[in-house]
mmCIF file of C-alpha atoms and ligand atoms in Angstrom:
data_model
loop_
_atom_site.group_PDB
_atom_site.id
_atom_site.type_symbol
_atom_site.label_atom_id
_atom_site.label_comp_id
_atom_site.label_asym_id
_atom_site.label_seq_id
_atom_site.Cartn_x
_atom_site.Cartn_y
_atom_site.Cartn_z
ATOM 1 C CA UNK U 1 123.922 192.766 -6.306
ATOM 2 C CA UNK U 2 122.670 189.968 -3.226
ATOM 3 C CA UNK U 3 120.532 190.843 -0.492
ATOM 4 C CA UNK U 4 121.745 192.704 2.051
ATOM 5 C CA UNK U 5 120.601 193.706 5.361
ATOM 6 C CA UNK U 6 119.064 196.710 6.033
ATOM 7 C CA UNK U 7 121.163 197.888 8.875
ATOM 8 C CA UNK U 8 123.492 200.280 6.619
ATOM 9 C CA UNK U 9 121.070 201.443 4.437
ATOM 10 C CA UNK U 10 119.041 202.366 7.414
ATOM 11 C CA UNK U 11 122.173 203.711 9.167
ATOM 12 C CA UNK U 12 122.994 206.165 6.108
ATOM 13 C CA UNK U 13 119.280 207.012 5.989
ATOM 14 C CA UNK U 14 119.070 208.255 9.905
ATOM 15 C CA UNK U 15 122.135 209.887 9.514
ATOM 16 C CA UNK U 16 121.278 211.479 6.393
ATOM 17 C CA UNK U 17 117.693 212.824 7.488
ATOM 18 C CA UNK U 18 115.831 210.382 4.746
ATOM 19 C CA UNK U 19 113.713 207.359 4.882
ATOM 20 C CA UNK U 20 113.578 204.124 2.699
ATOM 21 C CA UNK U 21 110.591 202.579 1.926
ATOM 22 C CA UNK U 22 109.438 199.264 2.966
ATOM 23 C CA UNK U 23 106.826 198.069 0.210
ATOM 24 C CA UNK U 24 105.374 194.784 0.959
ATOM 25 C CA UNK U 25 105.140 192.473 -1.543
ATOM 26 C CA UNK U 26 102.206 189.960 -2.646
ATOM 27 C CA UNK U 27 103.476 188.861 -6.142
ATOM 28 C CA UNK U 28 105.564 188.543 -9.283
ATOM 29 C CA UNK U 29 104.637 191.072 -10.572
ATOM 30 C CA UNK U 30 104.630 193.425 -7.186
ATOM 31 C CA UNK U 31 107.516 192.628 -6.515
ATOM 32 C CA UNK U 32 109.617 193.075 -10.029
ATOM 33 C CA UNK U 33 107.519 197.025 -10.198
ATOM 34 C CA UNK U 34 108.946 197.537 -6.613
ATOM 35 C CA UNK U 35 112.807 196.497 -8.251
ATOM 36 C CA UNK U 36 112.558 197.927 -11.301
ATOM 37 C CA UNK U 37 111.739 201.219 -9.291
ATOM 38 C CA UNK U 38 114.569 201.077 -6.995
ATOM 39 C CA UNK U 39 116.600 200.627 -9.579
ATOM 40 C CA UNK U 40 115.111 203.320 -12.070
ATOM 41 C CA UNK U 41 115.364 205.964 -9.311
ATOM 42 C CA UNK U 42 118.472 204.495 -7.568
ATOM 43 C CA UNK U 43 117.586 204.040 -4.641
ATOM 44 C CA UNK U 44 117.797 201.822 -1.245
ATOM 45 C CA UNK U 45 114.595 199.642 -0.871
ATOM 46 C CA UNK U 46 113.080 196.955 1.599
ATOM 47 C CA UNK U 47 110.738 194.240 0.109
ATOM 48 C CA UNK U 48 108.319 193.612 2.849
ATOM 49 C CA UNK U 49 106.584 189.941 3.390
ATOM 50 C CA UNK U 50 103.935 190.258 5.463
ATOM 51 C CA UNK U 51 102.980 185.880 6.979
ATOM 52 C CA UNK U 52 99.761 186.017 4.707
ATOM 53 C CA UNK U 53 101.837 186.747 2.069
ATOM 54 C CA UNK U 54 104.247 184.372 2.518
ATOM 55 C CA UNK U 55 101.747 181.848 2.710
ATOM 56 C CA UNK U 56 100.489 182.984 -0.169
ATOM 57 C CA UNK U 57 103.529 183.057 -2.412
ATOM 58 C CA UNK U 58 103.724 179.425 -1.204
ATOM 59 C CA UNK U 59 106.377 180.066 1.749
ATOM 60 C CA UNK U 60 109.248 181.384 2.081
ATOM 61 C CA UNK U 61 112.067 179.995 0.111
ATOM 62 C CA UNK U 62 110.098 180.136 -2.796
ATOM 63 C CA UNK U 63 110.270 184.046 -2.660
ATOM 64 C CA UNK U 64 113.405 183.992 -1.917
ATOM 65 C CA UNK U 65 114.031 181.957 -5.162
ATOM 66 C CA UNK U 66 112.289 184.678 -6.476
ATOM 67 C CA UNK U 67 114.087 188.073 -5.075
ATOM 68 C CA UNK U 68 117.539 186.553 -5.700
ATOM 69 C CA UNK U 69 116.693 185.250 -9.206
ATOM 70 C CA UNK U 70 115.291 188.782 -9.712
ATOM 71 C CA UNK U 71 117.590 190.482 -8.661
ATOM 72 C CA UNK U 72 120.273 188.472 -11.045
ATOM 73 C CA UNK U 73 118.141 189.225 -14.092
ATOM 74 C CA UNK U 74 117.417 192.434 -13.818
ATOM 75 C CA UNK U 75 120.839 193.728 -12.817
ATOM 76 C CA UNK U 76 119.892 195.105 -9.675
ATOM 77 C CA UNK U 77 122.187 197.073 -8.597
ATOM 78 C CA UNK U 78 120.692 198.944 -5.775
ATOM 79 C CA UNK U 79 120.649 197.560 -2.107
ATOM 80 C CA UNK U 80 117.796 195.310 -1.329
ATOM 81 C CA UNK U 81 117.153 193.764 1.886
ATOM 82 C CA UNK U 82 114.037 191.184 1.241
ATOM 83 C CA UNK U 83 112.212 191.190 5.145
ATOM 84 C CA UNK U 84 109.689 189.433 7.021
ATOM 85 C CA UNK U 85 106.919 192.287 7.593
ATOM 86 C CA UNK U 86 105.004 191.813 11.473
ATOM 87 C CA UNK U 87 106.493 188.193 12.251
ATOM 88 C CA UNK U 88 105.870 185.747 15.134
ATOM 89 C CA UNK U 89 108.525 184.361 16.837
ATOM 90 C CA UNK U 90 108.156 180.849 14.791
ATOM 91 C CA UNK U 91 107.902 183.011 11.578
ATOM 92 C CA UNK U 92 111.239 185.083 12.001
ATOM 93 C CA UNK U 93 112.754 181.720 12.784
ATOM 94 C CA UNK U 94 111.616 180.304 9.447
ATOM 95 C CA UNK U 95 112.373 183.114 7.289
ATOM 96 C CA UNK U 96 116.028 183.574 8.972
ATOM 97 C CA UNK U 97 115.696 179.422 7.654
ATOM 98 C CA UNK U 98 114.877 180.731 4.191
ATOM 99 C CA UNK U 99 117.828 183.273 3.981
ATOM 100 C CA UNK U 100 115.795 186.456 4.467
ATOM 101 C CA UNK U 101 118.094 189.275 4.777
ATOM 102 C CA UNK U 102 116.137 190.825 7.239
ATOM 103 C CA UNK U 103 113.142 189.869 10.097
ATOM 104 C CA UNK U 104 110.841 191.867 12.015
ATOM 105 C CA UNK U 105 109.414 189.877 15.000
ATOM 106 C CA UNK U 106 106.348 191.697 16.405
ATOM 107 C CA UNK U 107 105.734 191.082 20.219
ATOM 108 C CA UNK U 108 103.709 193.942 20.695
ATOM 109 C CA UNK U 109 100.841 192.029 21.897
ATOM 110 C CA UNK U 110 103.006 190.172 24.302
ATOM 111 C CA UNK U 111 103.500 191.010 27.802
ATOM 112 C CA UNK U 112 106.623 193.124 27.492
ATOM 113 C CA UNK U 113 109.211 190.599 29.423
ATOM 114 C CA UNK U 114 108.464 188.275 27.142
ATOM 115 C CA UNK U 115 108.597 190.848 24.121
ATOM 116 C CA UNK U 116 112.305 191.525 26.059
ATOM 117 C CA UNK U 117 112.914 187.706 26.007
ATOM 118 C CA UNK U 118 112.089 186.682 22.493
ATOM 119 C CA UNK U 119 113.416 190.033 20.909
ATOM 120 C CA UNK U 120 116.555 188.814 22.479
ATOM 121 C CA UNK U 121 116.935 185.317 21.292
ATOM 122 C CA UNK U 122 115.947 187.036 18.321
ATOM 123 C CA UNK U 123 119.224 189.702 18.455
ATOM 124 C CA UNK U 124 121.714 187.219 18.872
ATOM 125 C CA UNK U 125 120.396 184.947 15.654
ATOM 126 C CA UNK U 126 120.181 187.559 13.353
ATOM 127 C CA UNK U 127 123.671 188.705 15.077
ATOM 128 C CA UNK U 128 125.603 185.784 14.250
ATOM 129 C CA UNK U 129 124.057 185.393 10.423
ATOM 130 C CA UNK U 130 124.208 189.401 9.339
ATOM 131 C CA UNK U 131 120.591 189.943 9.419
ATOM 132 C CA UNK U 132 118.632 193.099 10.706
ATOM 133 C CA UNK U 133 116.195 192.675 12.875
ATOM 134 C CA UNK U 134 113.085 194.915 13.304
ATOM 135 C CA UNK U 135 111.238 194.863 16.847
ATOM 136 C CA UNK U 136 107.848 196.443 17.724
ATOM 137 C CA UNK U 137 106.220 198.614 20.887
ATOM 138 C CA UNK U 138 103.319 199.848 21.629
ATOM 139 C CA UNK U 139 101.037 198.451 18.469
ATOM 140 C CA UNK U 140 100.067 199.922 15.071
ATOM 141 C CA UNK U 141 96.449 200.264 14.922
ATOM 142 C CA UNK U 142 93.899 198.606 12.468
ATOM 143 C CA UNK U 143 94.179 194.935 10.079
ATOM 144 C CA UNK U 144 97.099 193.431 8.499
ATOM 145 C CA UNK U 145 96.560 189.983 7.274
ATOM 146 C CA UNK U 146 94.963 189.265 10.221
ATOM 147 C CA UNK U 147 97.388 191.638 12.404
ATOM 148 C CA UNK U 148 95.038 193.204 14.725
ATOM 149 C CA UNK U 149 96.261 196.069 16.826
ATOM 150 C CA UNK U 150 94.751 198.479 19.124
ATOM 151 C CA UNK U 151 96.877 201.548 18.204
ATOM 152 C CA UNK U 152 98.143 202.542 21.450
ATOM 153 C CA UNK U 153 101.157 204.657 22.031
ATOM 154 C CA UNK U 154 104.287 202.985 22.829
ATOM 155 C CA UNK U 155 106.066 203.769 26.090
ATOM 156 C CA UNK U 156 109.599 205.722 25.320
ATOM 157 C CA UNK U 157 111.173 203.838 28.219
ATOM 158 C CA UNK U 158 109.894 200.794 26.700
ATOM 159 C CA UNK U 159 111.539 201.479 23.442
ATOM 160 C CA UNK U 160 114.350 202.401 25.392
ATOM 161 C CA UNK U 161 114.491 199.082 26.559
ATOM 162 C CA UNK U 162 113.969 197.299 23.423
ATOM 163 C CA UNK U 163 116.596 199.177 21.352
ATOM 164 C CA UNK U 164 119.202 198.763 23.703
ATOM 165 C CA UNK U 165 119.056 194.949 23.574
ATOM 166 C CA UNK U 166 120.564 195.317 20.214
ATOM 167 C CA UNK U 167 118.376 196.105 17.336
ATOM 168 C CA UNK U 168 118.572 197.314 13.909
ATOM 169 C CA UNK U 169 115.313 198.986 13.878
ATOM 170 C CA UNK U 170 112.712 200.028 16.170
ATOM 171 C CA UNK U 171 108.606 200.126 14.931
ATOM 172 C CA UNK U 172 107.163 202.223 18.029
ATOM 173 C CA UNK U 173 102.965 203.074 17.717
ATOM 174 C CA UNK U 174 102.696 207.012 17.253
ATOM 175 C CA UNK U 175 99.184 206.969 16.447
ATOM 176 C CA UNK U 176 99.835 205.464 13.080
ATOM 177 C CA UNK U 177 96.854 202.833 11.516
ATOM 178 C CA UNK U 178 97.125 200.173 8.651
ATOM 179 C CA UNK U 179 94.924 200.566 6.225
ATOM 180 C CA UNK U 180 92.848 203.556 5.478
ATOM 181 C CA UNK U 181 92.675 206.334 8.192
ATOM 182 C CA UNK U 182 89.574 207.628 9.634
ATOM 183 C CA UNK U 183 87.948 210.561 8.726
ATOM 184 C CA UNK U 184 88.815 211.512 12.351
ATOM 185 C CA UNK U 185 92.038 210.715 12.774
ATOM 186 C CA UNK U 186 94.042 212.663 14.699
ATOM 187 C CA UNK U 187 97.385 212.613 13.198
ATOM 188 C CA UNK U 188 100.360 210.855 14.326
ATOM 189 C CA UNK U 189 101.612 211.954 17.810
ATOM 190 C CA UNK U 190 104.380 214.114 17.255
ATOM 191 C CA UNK U 191 105.670 214.451 20.937
ATOM 192 C CA UNK U 192 105.811 210.723 21.775
ATOM 193 C CA UNK U 193 107.831 210.006 18.844
ATOM 194 C CA UNK U 194 110.216 212.921 19.827
ATOM 195 C CA UNK U 195 110.607 211.251 23.038
ATOM 196 C CA UNK U 196 111.222 208.104 21.699
ATOM 197 C CA UNK U 197 113.671 209.550 19.534
ATOM 198 C CA UNK U 198 115.763 211.635 22.868
ATOM 199 C CA UNK U 199 116.202 208.018 24.285
ATOM 200 C CA UNK U 200 117.004 205.747 21.697
ATOM 201 C CA UNK U 201 119.339 208.534 19.996
ATOM 202 C CA UNK U 202 120.574 206.657 16.881
ATOM 203 C CA UNK U 203 118.139 203.582 16.087
ATOM 204 C CA UNK U 204 116.304 204.243 13.200
ATOM 205 C CA UNK U 205 112.665 204.257 13.416
ATOM 206 C CA UNK U 206 110.116 202.303 12.068
ATOM 207 C CA UNK U 207 106.410 204.289 10.832
ATOM 208 C CA UNK U 208 104.035 201.458 9.917
ATOM 209 C CA UNK U 209 100.883 202.210 8.150
ATOM 210 C CA UNK U 210 102.138 204.859 5.781
ATOM 211 C CA UNK U 211 98.893 204.796 3.261
ATOM 212 C CA UNK U 212 97.296 208.029 3.383
ATOM 213 C CA UNK U 213 99.711 209.740 6.326
ATOM 214 C CA UNK U 214 100.138 213.337 4.720
ATOM 215 C CA UNK U 215 103.146 214.151 3.337
ATOM 216 C CA UNK U 216 103.515 217.071 6.002
ATOM 217 C CA UNK U 217 103.373 214.663 8.630
ATOM 218 C CA UNK U 218 105.821 212.349 7.237
ATOM 219 C CA UNK U 219 108.697 214.453 6.509
ATOM 220 C CA UNK U 220 107.943 215.909 10.171
ATOM 221 C CA UNK U 221 108.385 211.911 11.188
ATOM 222 C CA UNK U 222 111.887 211.708 9.280
ATOM 223 C CA UNK U 223 112.936 214.724 11.003
ATOM 224 C CA UNK U 224 112.170 213.286 14.010
ATOM 225 C CA UNK U 225 114.164 209.732 13.346
ATOM 226 C CA UNK U 226 111.758 207.942 11.260
ATOM 227 C CA UNK U 227 114.787 205.624 8.499
ATOM 228 C CA UNK U 228 112.121 203.208 7.180
ATOM 229 C CA UNK U 229 108.540 203.813 6.258
ATOM 230 C CA UNK U 230 106.157 201.027 5.640
ATOM 231 C CA UNK U 231 103.406 201.252 2.583
ATOM 232 C CA UNK U 232 101.085 198.491 1.259
ATOM 233 C CA UNK U 233 97.735 199.616 0.824
ATOM 234 C CA UNK U 234 98.391 202.631 -1.317
ATOM 235 C CA UNK U 235 100.179 199.831 -3.505
ATOM 236 C CA UNK U 236 97.014 198.009 -3.279
ATOM 237 C CA UNK U 237 94.642 200.512 -4.316
ATOM 238 C CA UNK U 238 96.666 202.169 -7.327
ATOM 239 C CA UNK U 239 96.971 198.211 -8.771
ATOM 240 C CA UNK U 240 93.061 197.752 -8.245
ATOM 241 C CA UNK U 241 92.190 200.888 -9.981
ATOM 242 C CA UNK U 242 94.264 200.094 -13.057
ATOM 243 C CA UNK U 243 92.870 196.799 -12.837
ATOM 244 C CA UNK U 244 89.471 197.578 -13.071
ATOM 245 C CA UNK U 245 89.758 200.386 -15.031
ATOM 246 C CA UNK U 246 91.269 198.327 -18.127
ATOM 247 C CA UNK U 247 88.597 195.439 -17.924
ATOM 248 C CA UNK U 248 85.468 198.357 -17.233
ATOM 249 C CA UNK U 249 86.934 199.553 -20.663
ATOM 250 C CA UNK U 250 86.676 196.604 -21.958
ATOM 251 C CA UNK U 251 90.636 195.892 -23.187
ATOM 252 C CA UNK U 252 90.540 192.175 -21.934
ATOM 253 C CA UNK U 253 88.016 191.480 -24.919
ATOM 254 C CA UNK U 254 90.124 192.928 -27.675
ATOM 255 C CA UNK U 255 92.591 190.927 -29.325
ATOM 256 C CA UNK U 256 94.378 189.024 -26.883
ATOM 257 C CA UNK U 257 93.869 191.731 -24.296
ATOM 258 C CA UNK U 258 92.938 188.615 -21.828
ATOM 259 C CA UNK U 259 96.902 187.777 -21.883
ATOM 260 C CA UNK U 260 97.662 187.755 -18.174
ATOM 261 C CA UNK U 261 100.382 189.827 -19.464
ATOM 262 C CA UNK U 262 98.283 192.701 -20.683
ATOM 263 C CA UNK U 263 96.107 192.360 -17.946
ATOM 264 C CA UNK U 264 98.100 192.877 -15.318
ATOM 265 C CA UNK U 265 100.240 195.735 -17.064
ATOM 266 C CA UNK U 266 98.427 198.363 -16.291
ATOM 267 C CA UNK U 267 98.510 197.446 -12.274
ATOM 268 C CA UNK U 268 101.884 196.693 -12.669
ATOM 269 C CA UNK U 269 102.628 200.038 -13.601
ATOM 270 C CA UNK U 270 100.082 202.082 -11.664
ATOM 271 C CA UNK U 271 102.764 200.646 -8.534
ATOM 272 C CA UNK U 272 105.607 201.592 -9.862
ATOM 273 C CA UNK U 273 104.257 205.227 -9.745
ATOM 274 C CA UNK U 274 102.818 205.007 -6.857
ATOM 275 C CA UNK U 275 106.437 203.285 -5.347
ATOM 276 C CA UNK U 276 108.344 206.266 -7.213
ATOM 277 C CA UNK U 277 106.377 208.759 -6.177
ATOM 278 C CA UNK U 278 106.673 207.709 -2.029
ATOM 279 C CA UNK U 279 110.627 207.351 -3.310
ATOM 280 C CA UNK U 280 110.463 210.966 -3.684
ATOM 281 C CA UNK U 281 108.920 212.044 -0.862
ATOM 282 C CA UNK U 282 111.059 209.915 1.325
ATOM 283 C CA UNK U 283 113.810 211.562 0.076
ATOM 284 C CA UNK U 284 115.759 208.347 -1.097
ATOM 285 C CA UNK U 285 115.887 208.925 -4.598
ATOM 286 C CA UNK U 286 119.637 208.675 -5.708
ATOM 287 C CA UNK U 287 120.675 207.665 -2.337
ATOM 288 C CA UNK U 288 121.579 204.289 -3.415
HETATM 289 P P1 13P D 1 99.709 200.211 5.616
HETATM 290 O O1 13P D 1 99.115 199.118 4.631
HETATM 291 O O2 13P D 1 99.059 201.415 5.608
HETATM 292 O O3 13P D 1 100.361 201.396 4.615
HETATM 293 O O4 13P D 1 100.777 199.880 6.173
HETATM 294 C C1 13P D 1 101.876 199.227 5.897
HETATM 295 C C2 13P D 1 102.310 198.635 7.075
HETATM 296 O O5 13P D 1 102.659 199.142 7.922
HETATM 297 C C3 13P D 1 102.874 197.169 6.931
HETATM 298 O O6 13P D 1 103.953 196.699 7.773
#
């Protein structure tokens, strides 16, 4: 199946009370592991690319080529969106030109009027091309690939204003943080989420910082309108842990254990298991 916009899969998720996982990719192994898991689970999936990961993989065109090639060579039949994560205005334009099927413009650090103005331009551009667009109000706390947020909660009225511009999904800060949550984290602000959903209606809401949010809070967030959940750090942690175990066991020193196809295999398997676990919690299995 060709790349698709995230619009339809998220509208279906919102109506069906489940969420689609957006998993960040870093390289070929990551991408392959996530696509194979989505196919095996018959789940729609979003491959997310931060601007930093875009540079690391040598640019957006390389990523589009790699993902499109994999969809064909791996016979992927489930809906897959290729999505820019926390994009700048310039990054969003570059991904639109490179062939991404979905982009996020993160204008949350800008004055609100400027966030509106730039989001509006992208609504028009994406609308013409059938590309889905995510906007953000209220920053996500913590740091991801150089994007640092203070973690303030979104203003529900501002959320409505941005949602009404014609975007396809809305990220709103509700006490969520990128990376590991601190011991004293107070949990998600369901009161804020409830108010946002009351004002934005059918708009699929996006929960960033999926790593480490307890399952019961994830399920409650989905019940309150969250239809896309972003996960990045958890895949990185299990990949690193499995790779470390392989090396610490001296397996790279046995036979041809140093072959990268062997060395990176335990990490890839760990990503698959983590993605499947998340898809189960999000309720997206069998929804393709
Ligand atoms: P985590 O790294 O905390 O899972 O967050 C991922 C994310 O929100 C990507 O935008």
